[in-house]
């Protein structure tokens, strides 16, 4: 599943790396409150007005928050107004609006759930090329969504790496594992995948080099050692050499 908008799509809401709204291929400039509103609805597709108001203006009274929401809706550019379906109780995103973060989440869930054979290029493109969700935004609701999507993508990359290794595709297995490491260098699972893939290909030197690099990183950052499961991957003579004399 690709994150690129389909030619038939009229509007695209991009929330990975940075906020950007495009209508018919043209960027739509929005003020800060409008961006926050579209991002919130884009991630959920539908939300109650009271929830939107209280989330986006948490320090305001309920009446003031609802007033700020009404003002933001009224000030939306015409192109952006068409993207929302508004009732007295709720706000919803138009069904044909593409939201890149939702596509990434859906793709990651499909991988984790093992929904059929991986379509290699689209999956890797969607999981490897995009950045974090709105990385410069620090609102609590964004932080929670960002961490959820980040963890989901890490699990998907781990699953992809394992599946590619089982299918005899070591280059793709390494690519997925290394992408996971770049996102979170201290997680052991993708490092094990890298070492296991090198060993399966007979690349003992590369396997040992990667294991040692992770071992030193773990010691420096956490004062810890790799797990017994990871150490068991390493040839016995190498493990014996690591034991304190």
PDB file of C-alpha atoms in Angstrom:
ATOM      1  CA  UNK A   1       0.000   0.000   0.000  1.00  0.00           C
ATOM      2  CA  UNK A   2       1.620   3.261  -1.107  1.00  0.00           C
ATOM      3  CA  UNK A   3       1.509   6.542   0.750  1.00  0.00           C
ATOM      4  CA  UNK A   4       1.415   8.501  -2.491  1.00  0.00           C
ATOM      5  CA  UNK A   5      -1.986  10.011  -3.271  1.00  0.00           C
ATOM      6  CA  UNK A   6      -3.934   8.382  -6.068  1.00  0.00           C
ATOM      7  CA  UNK A   7      -4.477  10.529  -9.178  1.00  0.00           C
ATOM      8  CA  UNK A   8      -8.240  10.251  -8.589  1.00  0.00           C
ATOM      9  CA  UNK A   9      -7.972  11.665  -5.083  1.00  0.00           C
ATOM     10  CA  UNK A  10      -8.895  15.294  -4.634  1.00  0.00           C
ATOM     11  CA  UNK A  11      -7.298  16.022  -1.279  1.00  0.00           C
ATOM     12  CA  UNK A  12      -4.339  14.743   0.708  1.00  0.00           C
ATOM     13  CA  UNK A  13      -3.566  15.450   4.349  1.00  0.00           C
ATOM     14  CA  UNK A  14       0.110  14.834   5.091  1.00  0.00           C
ATOM     15  CA  UNK A  15       1.020  14.507   8.774  1.00  0.00           C
ATOM     16  CA  UNK A  16       4.298  12.594   8.595  1.00  0.00           C
ATOM     17  CA  UNK A  17       7.466  14.726   8.782  1.00  0.00           C
ATOM     18  CA  UNK A  18       5.385  17.940   8.717  1.00  0.00           C
ATOM     19  CA  UNK A  19       1.865  19.222   8.214  1.00  0.00           C
ATOM     20  CA  UNK A  20       0.719  19.803   4.661  1.00  0.00           C
ATOM     21  CA  UNK A  21      -2.730  19.946   3.077  1.00  0.00           C
ATOM     22  CA  UNK A  22      -3.120  19.571  -0.680  1.00  0.00           C
ATOM     23  CA  UNK A  23      -6.353  20.037  -2.609  1.00  0.00           C
ATOM     24  CA  UNK A  24      -6.280  18.984  -6.257  1.00  0.00           C
ATOM     25  CA  UNK A  25      -2.493  18.882  -6.044  1.00  0.00           C
ATOM     26  CA  UNK A  26      -2.112  22.445  -4.749  1.00  0.00           C
ATOM     27  CA  UNK A  27      -0.991  23.291  -1.187  1.00  0.00           C
ATOM     28  CA  UNK A  28      -3.579  24.970   1.029  1.00  0.00           C
ATOM     29  CA  UNK A  29      -2.115  27.397   3.592  1.00  0.00           C
ATOM     30  CA  UNK A  30      -3.701  27.146   7.044  1.00  0.00           C
ATOM     31  CA  UNK A  31      -3.241  28.956  10.338  1.00  0.00           C
ATOM     32  CA  UNK A  32      -2.058  27.046  13.404  1.00  0.00           C
ATOM     33  CA  UNK A  33      -5.505  26.340  14.856  1.00  0.00           C
ATOM     34  CA  UNK A  34      -6.784  25.154  11.488  1.00  0.00           C
ATOM     35  CA  UNK A  35      -3.827  22.809  11.121  1.00  0.00           C
ATOM     36  CA  UNK A  36      -4.437  21.359  14.571  1.00  0.00           C
ATOM     37  CA  UNK A  37      -8.123  20.883  13.822  1.00  0.00           C
ATOM     38  CA  UNK A  38      -7.517  19.119  10.497  1.00  0.00           C
ATOM     39  CA  UNK A  39      -4.776  16.964  12.012  1.00  0.00           C
ATOM     40  CA  UNK A  40      -6.993  15.882  14.908  1.00  0.00           C
ATOM     41  CA  UNK A  41      -9.951  15.004  12.701  1.00  0.00           C
ATOM     42  CA  UNK A  42      -7.667  13.448  10.097  1.00  0.00           C
ATOM     43  CA  UNK A  43      -6.238  10.996  12.605  1.00  0.00           C
ATOM     44  CA  UNK A  44      -9.659   9.997  13.944  1.00  0.00           C
ATOM     45  CA  UNK A  45     -11.871  10.536  10.865  1.00  0.00           C
ATOM     46  CA  UNK A  46     -14.764  11.486  13.169  1.00  0.00           C
ATOM     47  CA  UNK A  47     -14.993  13.084  16.621  1.00  0.00           C
ATOM     48  CA  UNK A  48     -17.558  14.736  18.851  1.00  0.00           C
ATOM     49  CA  UNK A  49     -17.383  18.531  18.885  1.00  0.00           C
ATOM     50  CA  UNK A  50     -16.981  18.586  22.675  1.00  0.00           C
ATOM     51  CA  UNK A  51     -14.012  16.200  22.454  1.00  0.00           C
ATOM     52  CA  UNK A  52     -12.355  18.268  19.720  1.00  0.00           C
ATOM     53  CA  UNK A  53     -12.828  21.518  21.636  1.00  0.00           C
ATOM     54  CA  UNK A  54     -11.588  20.153  24.950  1.00  0.00           C
ATOM     55  CA  UNK A  55      -8.570  18.484  23.349  1.00  0.00           C
ATOM     56  CA  UNK A  56      -7.414  21.405  21.214  1.00  0.00           C
ATOM     57  CA  UNK A  57      -8.076  24.078  23.861  1.00  0.00           C
ATOM     58  CA  UNK A  58      -7.500  22.187  27.125  1.00  0.00           C
ATOM     59  CA  UNK A  59      -6.843  25.268  29.268  1.00  0.00           C
ATOM     60  CA  UNK A  60     -10.019  27.100  28.228  1.00  0.00           C
ATOM     61  CA  UNK A  61     -13.460  26.836  29.739  1.00  0.00           C
ATOM     62  CA  UNK A  62     -15.895  24.609  27.883  1.00  0.00           C
ATOM     63  CA  UNK A  63     -17.762  27.619  26.479  1.00  0.00           C
ATOM     64  CA  UNK A  64     -14.554  29.326  25.361  1.00  0.00           C
ATOM     65  CA  UNK A  65     -13.212  26.111  23.816  1.00  0.00           C
ATOM     66  CA  UNK A  66     -16.421  25.597  21.831  1.00  0.00           C
ATOM     67  CA  UNK A  67     -16.278  29.210  20.705  1.00  0.00           C
ATOM     68  CA  UNK A  68     -12.671  28.785  19.547  1.00  0.00           C
ATOM     69  CA  UNK A  69     -13.716  25.700  17.586  1.00  0.00           C
ATOM     70  CA  UNK A  70     -16.563  27.567  15.878  1.00  0.00           C
ATOM     71  CA  UNK A  71     -14.208  30.428  14.993  1.00  0.00           C
ATOM     72  CA  UNK A  72     -11.618  28.038  13.560  1.00  0.00           C
ATOM     73  CA  UNK A  73     -14.245  26.291  11.440  1.00  0.00           C
ATOM     74  CA  UNK A  74     -15.595  29.600  10.152  1.00  0.00           C
ATOM     75  CA  UNK A  75     -12.095  30.809   9.177  1.00  0.00           C
ATOM     76  CA  UNK A  76     -11.151  27.673   7.246  1.00  0.00           C
ATOM     77  CA  UNK A  77     -10.369  28.361   3.578  1.00  0.00           C
ATOM     78  CA  UNK A  78     -13.036  27.195   1.164  1.00  0.00           C
ATOM     79  CA  UNK A  79     -10.930  24.235   0.025  1.00  0.00           C
ATOM     80  CA  UNK A  80     -10.446  23.034   3.578  1.00  0.00           C
ATOM     81  CA  UNK A  81     -14.103  23.541   4.526  1.00  0.00           C
ATOM     82  CA  UNK A  82     -15.108  20.994   1.882  1.00  0.00           C
ATOM     83  CA  UNK A  83     -13.040  18.360   3.648  1.00  0.00           C
ATOM     84  CA  UNK A  84     -15.193  18.396   6.776  1.00  0.00           C
ATOM     85  CA  UNK A  85     -18.738  17.240   7.373  1.00  0.00           C
ATOM     86  CA  UNK A  86     -20.134  19.222  10.300  1.00  0.00           C
ATOM     87  CA  UNK A  87     -23.184  18.584  12.437  1.00  0.00           C
ATOM     88  CA  UNK A  88     -24.218  20.122  15.734  1.00  0.00           C
ATOM     89  CA  UNK A  89     -22.666  17.174  17.550  1.00  0.00           C
ATOM     90  CA  UNK A  90     -19.706  15.964  15.502  1.00  0.00           C
ATOM     91  CA  UNK A  91     -17.062  16.655  12.876  1.00  0.00           C
ATOM     92  CA  UNK A  92     -15.984  14.121  10.259  1.00  0.00           C
ATOM     93  CA  UNK A  93     -13.420  14.032   7.485  1.00  0.00           C
ATOM     94  CA  UNK A  94     -14.669  13.523   3.938  1.00  0.00           C
ATOM     95  CA  UNK A  95     -14.362   9.893   2.862  1.00  0.00           C
ATOM     96  CA  UNK A  96     -12.121  10.619  -0.138  1.00  0.00           C
ATOM     97  CA  UNK A  97      -9.406  12.493   1.789  1.00  0.00           C
ATOM     98  CA  UNK A  98      -6.093  10.601   1.914  1.00  0.00           C
ATOM     99  CA  UNK A  99      -4.286  10.814   5.274  1.00  0.00           C
ATOM    100  CA  UNK A 100      -0.724   9.481   5.086  1.00  0.00           C
ATOM    101  CA  UNK A 101      -0.497   8.651   8.809  1.00  0.00           C
ATOM    102  CA  UNK A 102      -3.654   6.527   8.623  1.00  0.00           C
ATOM    103  CA  UNK A 103      -2.305   4.633   5.609  1.00  0.00           C
ATOM    104  CA  UNK A 104       0.959   3.993   7.455  1.00  0.00           C
ATOM    105  CA  UNK A 105      -0.963   2.741  10.499  1.00  0.00           C
ATOM    106  CA  UNK A 106      -3.183   0.478   8.383  1.00  0.00           C
ATOM    107  CA  UNK A 107      -0.199  -0.910   6.480  1.00  0.00           C
ATOM    108  CA  UNK A 108       1.696  -1.579   9.721  1.00  0.00           C
ATOM    109  CA  UNK A 109      -1.296  -3.349  11.261  1.00  0.00           C
ATOM    110  CA  UNK A 110      -1.662  -5.533   8.165  1.00  0.00           C
ATOM    111  CA  UNK A 111       1.996  -6.555   8.457  1.00  0.00           C
ATOM    112  CA  UNK A 112       1.762  -7.270  12.191  1.00  0.00           C
ATOM    113  CA  UNK A 113      -1.416  -9.297  11.649  1.00  0.00           C
ATOM    114  CA  UNK A 114       0.286 -11.148   8.772  1.00  0.00           C
ATOM    115  CA  UNK A 115      -2.502 -10.378   6.303  1.00  0.00           C
ATOM    116  CA  UNK A 116      -1.264 -12.290   3.276  1.00  0.00           C
ATOM    117  CA  UNK A 117       2.130 -12.222   1.554  1.00  0.00           C
ATOM    118  CA  UNK A 118       3.967  -8.890   1.752  1.00  0.00           C
ATOM    119  CA  UNK A 119       3.910  -6.748  -1.368  1.00  0.00           C
ATOM    120  CA  UNK A 120       7.555  -5.898  -1.038  1.00  0.00           C
ATOM    121  CA  UNK A 121       7.969  -2.516  -2.690  1.00  0.00           C
ATOM    122  CA  UNK A 122       4.808  -0.769  -1.419  1.00  0.00           C
ATOM    123  CA  UNK A 123       5.288  -2.063   2.130  1.00  0.00           C
ATOM    124  CA  UNK A 124       8.928  -1.054   2.343  1.00  0.00           C
ATOM    125  CA  UNK A 125       8.185   2.320   0.800  1.00  0.00           C
ATOM    126  CA  UNK A 126       5.462   3.099   3.310  1.00  0.00           C
ATOM    127  CA  UNK A 127       7.381   1.827   6.325  1.00  0.00           C
ATOM    128  CA  UNK A 128      10.881   3.065   5.525  1.00  0.00           C
ATOM    129  CA  UNK A 129      10.550   6.424   3.838  1.00  0.00           C
ATOM    130  CA  UNK A 130       8.245   8.398   6.116  1.00  0.00           C
ATOM    131  CA  UNK A 131       9.224  10.159   9.327  1.00  0.00           C
ATOM    132  CA  UNK A 132       7.517  10.724  12.638  1.00  0.00           C
ATOM    133  CA  UNK A 133       4.037  12.111  13.069  1.00  0.00           C
ATOM    134  CA  UNK A 134       4.188  15.930  13.300  1.00  0.00           C
ATOM    135  CA  UNK A 135       7.610  15.874  14.996  1.00  0.00           C
ATOM    136  CA  UNK A 136       7.623  19.603  15.860  1.00  0.00           C
ATOM    137  CA  UNK A 137       4.255  19.533  17.655  1.00  0.00           C
ATOM    138  CA  UNK A 138       4.292  18.994  21.430  1.00  0.00           C
ATOM    139  CA  UNK A 139       0.597  18.827  22.381  1.00  0.00           C
ATOM    140  CA  UNK A 140      -0.218  15.824  24.563  1.00  0.00           C
ATOM    141  CA  UNK A 141      -2.616  14.284  22.050  1.00  0.00           C
ATOM    142  CA  UNK A 142       0.014  14.484  19.301  1.00  0.00           C
ATOM    143  CA  UNK A 143       2.711  12.967  21.511  1.00  0.00           C
ATOM    144  CA  UNK A 144       0.466   9.987  22.307  1.00  0.00           C
ATOM    145  CA  UNK A 145      -0.461   9.440  18.658  1.00  0.00           C
ATOM    146  CA  UNK A 146       3.181   9.812  17.597  1.00  0.00           C
ATOM    147  CA  UNK A 147       4.415   7.215  20.073  1.00  0.00           C
ATOM    148  CA  UNK A 148       1.625   4.779  19.163  1.00  0.00           C
ATOM    149  CA  UNK A 149       2.405   5.056  15.442  1.00  0.00           C
ATOM    150  CA  UNK A 150       6.148   4.819  16.068  1.00  0.00           C
ATOM    151  CA  UNK A 151       5.778   1.621  18.101  1.00  0.00           C
ATOM    152  CA  UNK A 152       3.399   0.141  15.559  1.00  0.00           C
ATOM    153  CA  UNK A 153       5.842   0.809  12.741  1.00  0.00           C
ATOM    154  CA  UNK A 154       8.704  -0.755  14.741  1.00  0.00           C
ATOM    155  CA  UNK A 155       6.690  -3.940  15.295  1.00  0.00           C
ATOM    156  CA  UNK A 156       5.833  -4.020  11.592  1.00  0.00           C
ATOM    157  CA  UNK A 157       9.473  -3.629  10.567  1.00  0.00           C
ATOM    158  CA  UNK A 158      10.480  -6.423  12.953  1.00  0.00           C
ATOM    159  CA  UNK A 159       7.773  -8.665  11.493  1.00  0.00           C
ATOM    160  CA  UNK A 160       8.828  -7.830   7.941  1.00  0.00           C
ATOM    161  CA  UNK A 161      12.463  -8.580   8.716  1.00  0.00           C
ATOM    162  CA  UNK A 162      11.561 -12.001  10.124  1.00  0.00           C
ATOM    163  CA  UNK A 163       9.288 -12.824   7.190  1.00  0.00           C
ATOM    164  CA  UNK A 164      11.852 -11.791   4.578  1.00  0.00           C
ATOM    165  CA  UNK A 165      14.509 -13.879   6.342  1.00  0.00           C
ATOM    166  CA  UNK A 166      12.199 -16.907   6.318  1.00  0.00           C
ATOM    167  CA  UNK A 167      11.532 -16.374   2.605  1.00  0.00           C
ATOM    168  CA  UNK A 168      15.244 -16.307   1.774  1.00  0.00           C
ATOM    169  CA  UNK A 169      15.398 -12.562   1.088  1.00  0.00           C
ATOM    170  CA  UNK A 170      18.343 -11.485   3.284  1.00  0.00           C
ATOM    171  CA  UNK A 171      18.852  -8.062   1.707  1.00  0.00           C
ATOM    172  CA  UNK A 172      15.259  -7.061   2.420  1.00  0.00           C
ATOM    173  CA  UNK A 173      15.441  -8.600   5.893  1.00  0.00           C
ATOM    174  CA  UNK A 174      18.484  -6.448   6.662  1.00  0.00           C
ATOM    175  CA  UNK A 175      16.848  -3.349   5.202  1.00  0.00           C
ATOM    176  CA  UNK A 176      13.801  -3.710   7.437  1.00  0.00           C
ATOM    177  CA  UNK A 177      15.862  -4.491  10.545  1.00  0.00           C
ATOM    178  CA  UNK A 178      18.233  -1.575  10.000  1.00  0.00           C
ATOM    179  CA  UNK A 179      15.302   0.780   9.479  1.00  0.00           C
ATOM    180  CA  UNK A 180      13.938  -0.333  12.851  1.00  0.00           C
ATOM    181  CA  UNK A 181      17.335   0.277  14.449  1.00  0.00           C
ATOM    182  CA  UNK A 182      17.514   3.790  13.029  1.00  0.00           C
ATOM    183  CA  UNK A 183      14.195   4.602  14.684  1.00  0.00           C
ATOM    184  CA  UNK A 184      15.133   3.093  18.074  1.00  0.00           C
ATOM    185  CA  UNK A 185      18.782   1.974  18.400  1.00  0.00           C
ATOM    186  CA  UNK A 186      18.377   0.401  21.859  1.00  0.00           C
ATOM    187  CA  UNK A 187      15.757  -2.228  20.996  1.00  0.00           C
ATOM    188  CA  UNK A 188      17.385  -5.647  20.858  1.00  0.00           C
ATOM    189  CA  UNK A 189      15.011  -7.446  18.477  1.00  0.00           C
ATOM    190  CA  UNK A 190      16.155  -5.785  15.223  1.00  0.00           C
ATOM    191  CA  UNK A 191      19.827  -6.182  16.213  1.00  0.00           C
ATOM    192  CA  UNK A 192      19.222  -9.907  16.666  1.00  0.00           C
ATOM    193  CA  UNK A 193      17.654  -9.988  13.209  1.00  0.00           C
ATOM    194  CA  UNK A 194      20.718  -8.317  11.679  1.00  0.00           C
ATOM    195  CA  UNK A 195      23.108 -10.741  13.358  1.00  0.00           C
ATOM    196  CA  UNK A 196      20.971 -13.788  12.507  1.00  0.00           C
ATOM    197  CA  UNK A 197      20.762 -12.720   8.863  1.00  0.00           C
ATOM    198  CA  UNK A 198      24.536 -12.232   8.623  1.00  0.00           C
ATOM    199  CA  UNK A 199      25.121 -15.649  10.205  1.00  0.00           C
ATOM    200  CA  UNK A 200      22.633 -17.306   7.843  1.00  0.00           C
ATOM    201  CA  UNK A 201      24.639 -15.922   4.931  1.00  0.00           C
ATOM    202  CA  UNK A 202      27.938 -17.063   6.446  1.00  0.00           C
ATOM    203  CA  UNK A 203      29.073 -13.507   7.196  1.00  0.00           C
ATOM    204  CA  UNK A 204      30.560 -14.241  10.627  1.00  0.00           C
ATOM    205  CA  UNK A 205      32.744 -11.135  10.702  1.00  0.00           C
ATOM    206  CA  UNK A 206      29.798  -8.827   9.975  1.00  0.00           C
ATOM    207  CA  UNK A 207      27.678 -10.653  12.571  1.00  0.00           C
ATOM    208  CA  UNK A 208      30.324 -10.284  15.269  1.00  0.00           C
ATOM    209  CA  UNK A 209      30.991  -6.658  14.375  1.00  0.00           C
ATOM    210  CA  UNK A 210      27.303  -5.783  14.698  1.00  0.00           C
ATOM    211  CA  UNK A 211      26.916  -7.744  17.931  1.00  0.00           C
ATOM    212  CA  UNK A 212      29.905  -5.982  19.501  1.00  0.00           C
ATOM    213  CA  UNK A 213      28.669  -2.569  18.425  1.00  0.00           C
ATOM    214  CA  UNK A 214      25.276  -3.207  20.035  1.00  0.00           C
ATOM    215  CA  UNK A 215      26.893  -4.663  23.154  1.00  0.00           C
ATOM    216  CA  UNK A 216      29.015  -1.539  23.637  1.00  0.00           C
ATOM    217  CA  UNK A 217      26.031   0.729  22.969  1.00  0.00           C
ATOM    218  CA  UNK A 218      23.913  -1.116  25.522  1.00  0.00           C
ATOM    219  CA  UNK A 219      26.660  -0.923  28.132  1.00  0.00           C
ATOM    220  CA  UNK A 220      27.251   2.781  27.531  1.00  0.00           C
ATOM    221  CA  UNK A 221      23.589   3.807  27.518  1.00  0.00           C
ATOM    222  CA  UNK A 222      21.970   1.405  29.997  1.00  0.00           C
ATOM    223  CA  UNK A 223      24.786  -0.394  31.791  1.00  0.00           C
ATOM    224  CA  UNK A 224      23.283  -3.675  30.561  1.00  0.00           C
ATOM    225  CA  UNK A 225      24.279  -6.692  28.486  1.00  0.00           C
ATOM    226  CA  UNK A 226      22.526  -8.351  25.545  1.00  0.00           C
ATOM    227  CA  UNK A 227      19.987 -10.993  26.516  1.00  0.00           C
ATOM    228  CA  UNK A 228      20.846 -14.681  26.808  1.00  0.00           C
ATOM    229  CA  UNK A 229      18.753 -15.262  23.681  1.00  0.00           C
ATOM    230  CA  UNK A 230      20.972 -12.865  21.740  1.00  0.00           C
ATOM    231  CA  UNK A 231      24.209 -14.252  23.172  1.00  0.00           C
ATOM    232  CA  UNK A 232      23.203 -17.754  22.075  1.00  0.00           C
ATOM    233  CA  UNK A 233      23.424 -16.615  18.454  1.00  0.00           C
ATOM    234  CA  UNK A 234      27.129 -15.923  18.849  1.00  0.00           C
ATOM    235  CA  UNK A 235      29.558 -18.838  18.321  1.00  0.00           C
ATOM    236  CA  UNK A 236      30.546 -20.539  21.573  1.00  0.00           C
ATOM    237  CA  UNK A 237      34.238 -19.661  21.389  1.00  0.00           C
ATOM    238  CA  UNK A 238      33.367 -15.977  21.069  1.00  0.00           C
ATOM    239  CA  UNK A 239      31.012 -16.140  24.058  1.00  0.00           C
ATOM    240  CA  UNK A 240      33.714 -17.787  26.136  1.00  0.00           C
ATOM    241  CA  UNK A 241      36.127 -14.993  25.270  1.00  0.00           C
ATOM    242  CA  UNK A 242      33.623 -12.442  26.624  1.00  0.00           C
ATOM    243  CA  UNK A 243      33.469 -14.011  30.098  1.00  0.00           C
ATOM    244  CA  UNK A 244      35.467 -12.163  32.781  1.00  0.00           C
ATOM    245  CA  UNK A 245      38.600 -13.992  33.871  1.00  0.00           C
TER     246      UNK A 245
END
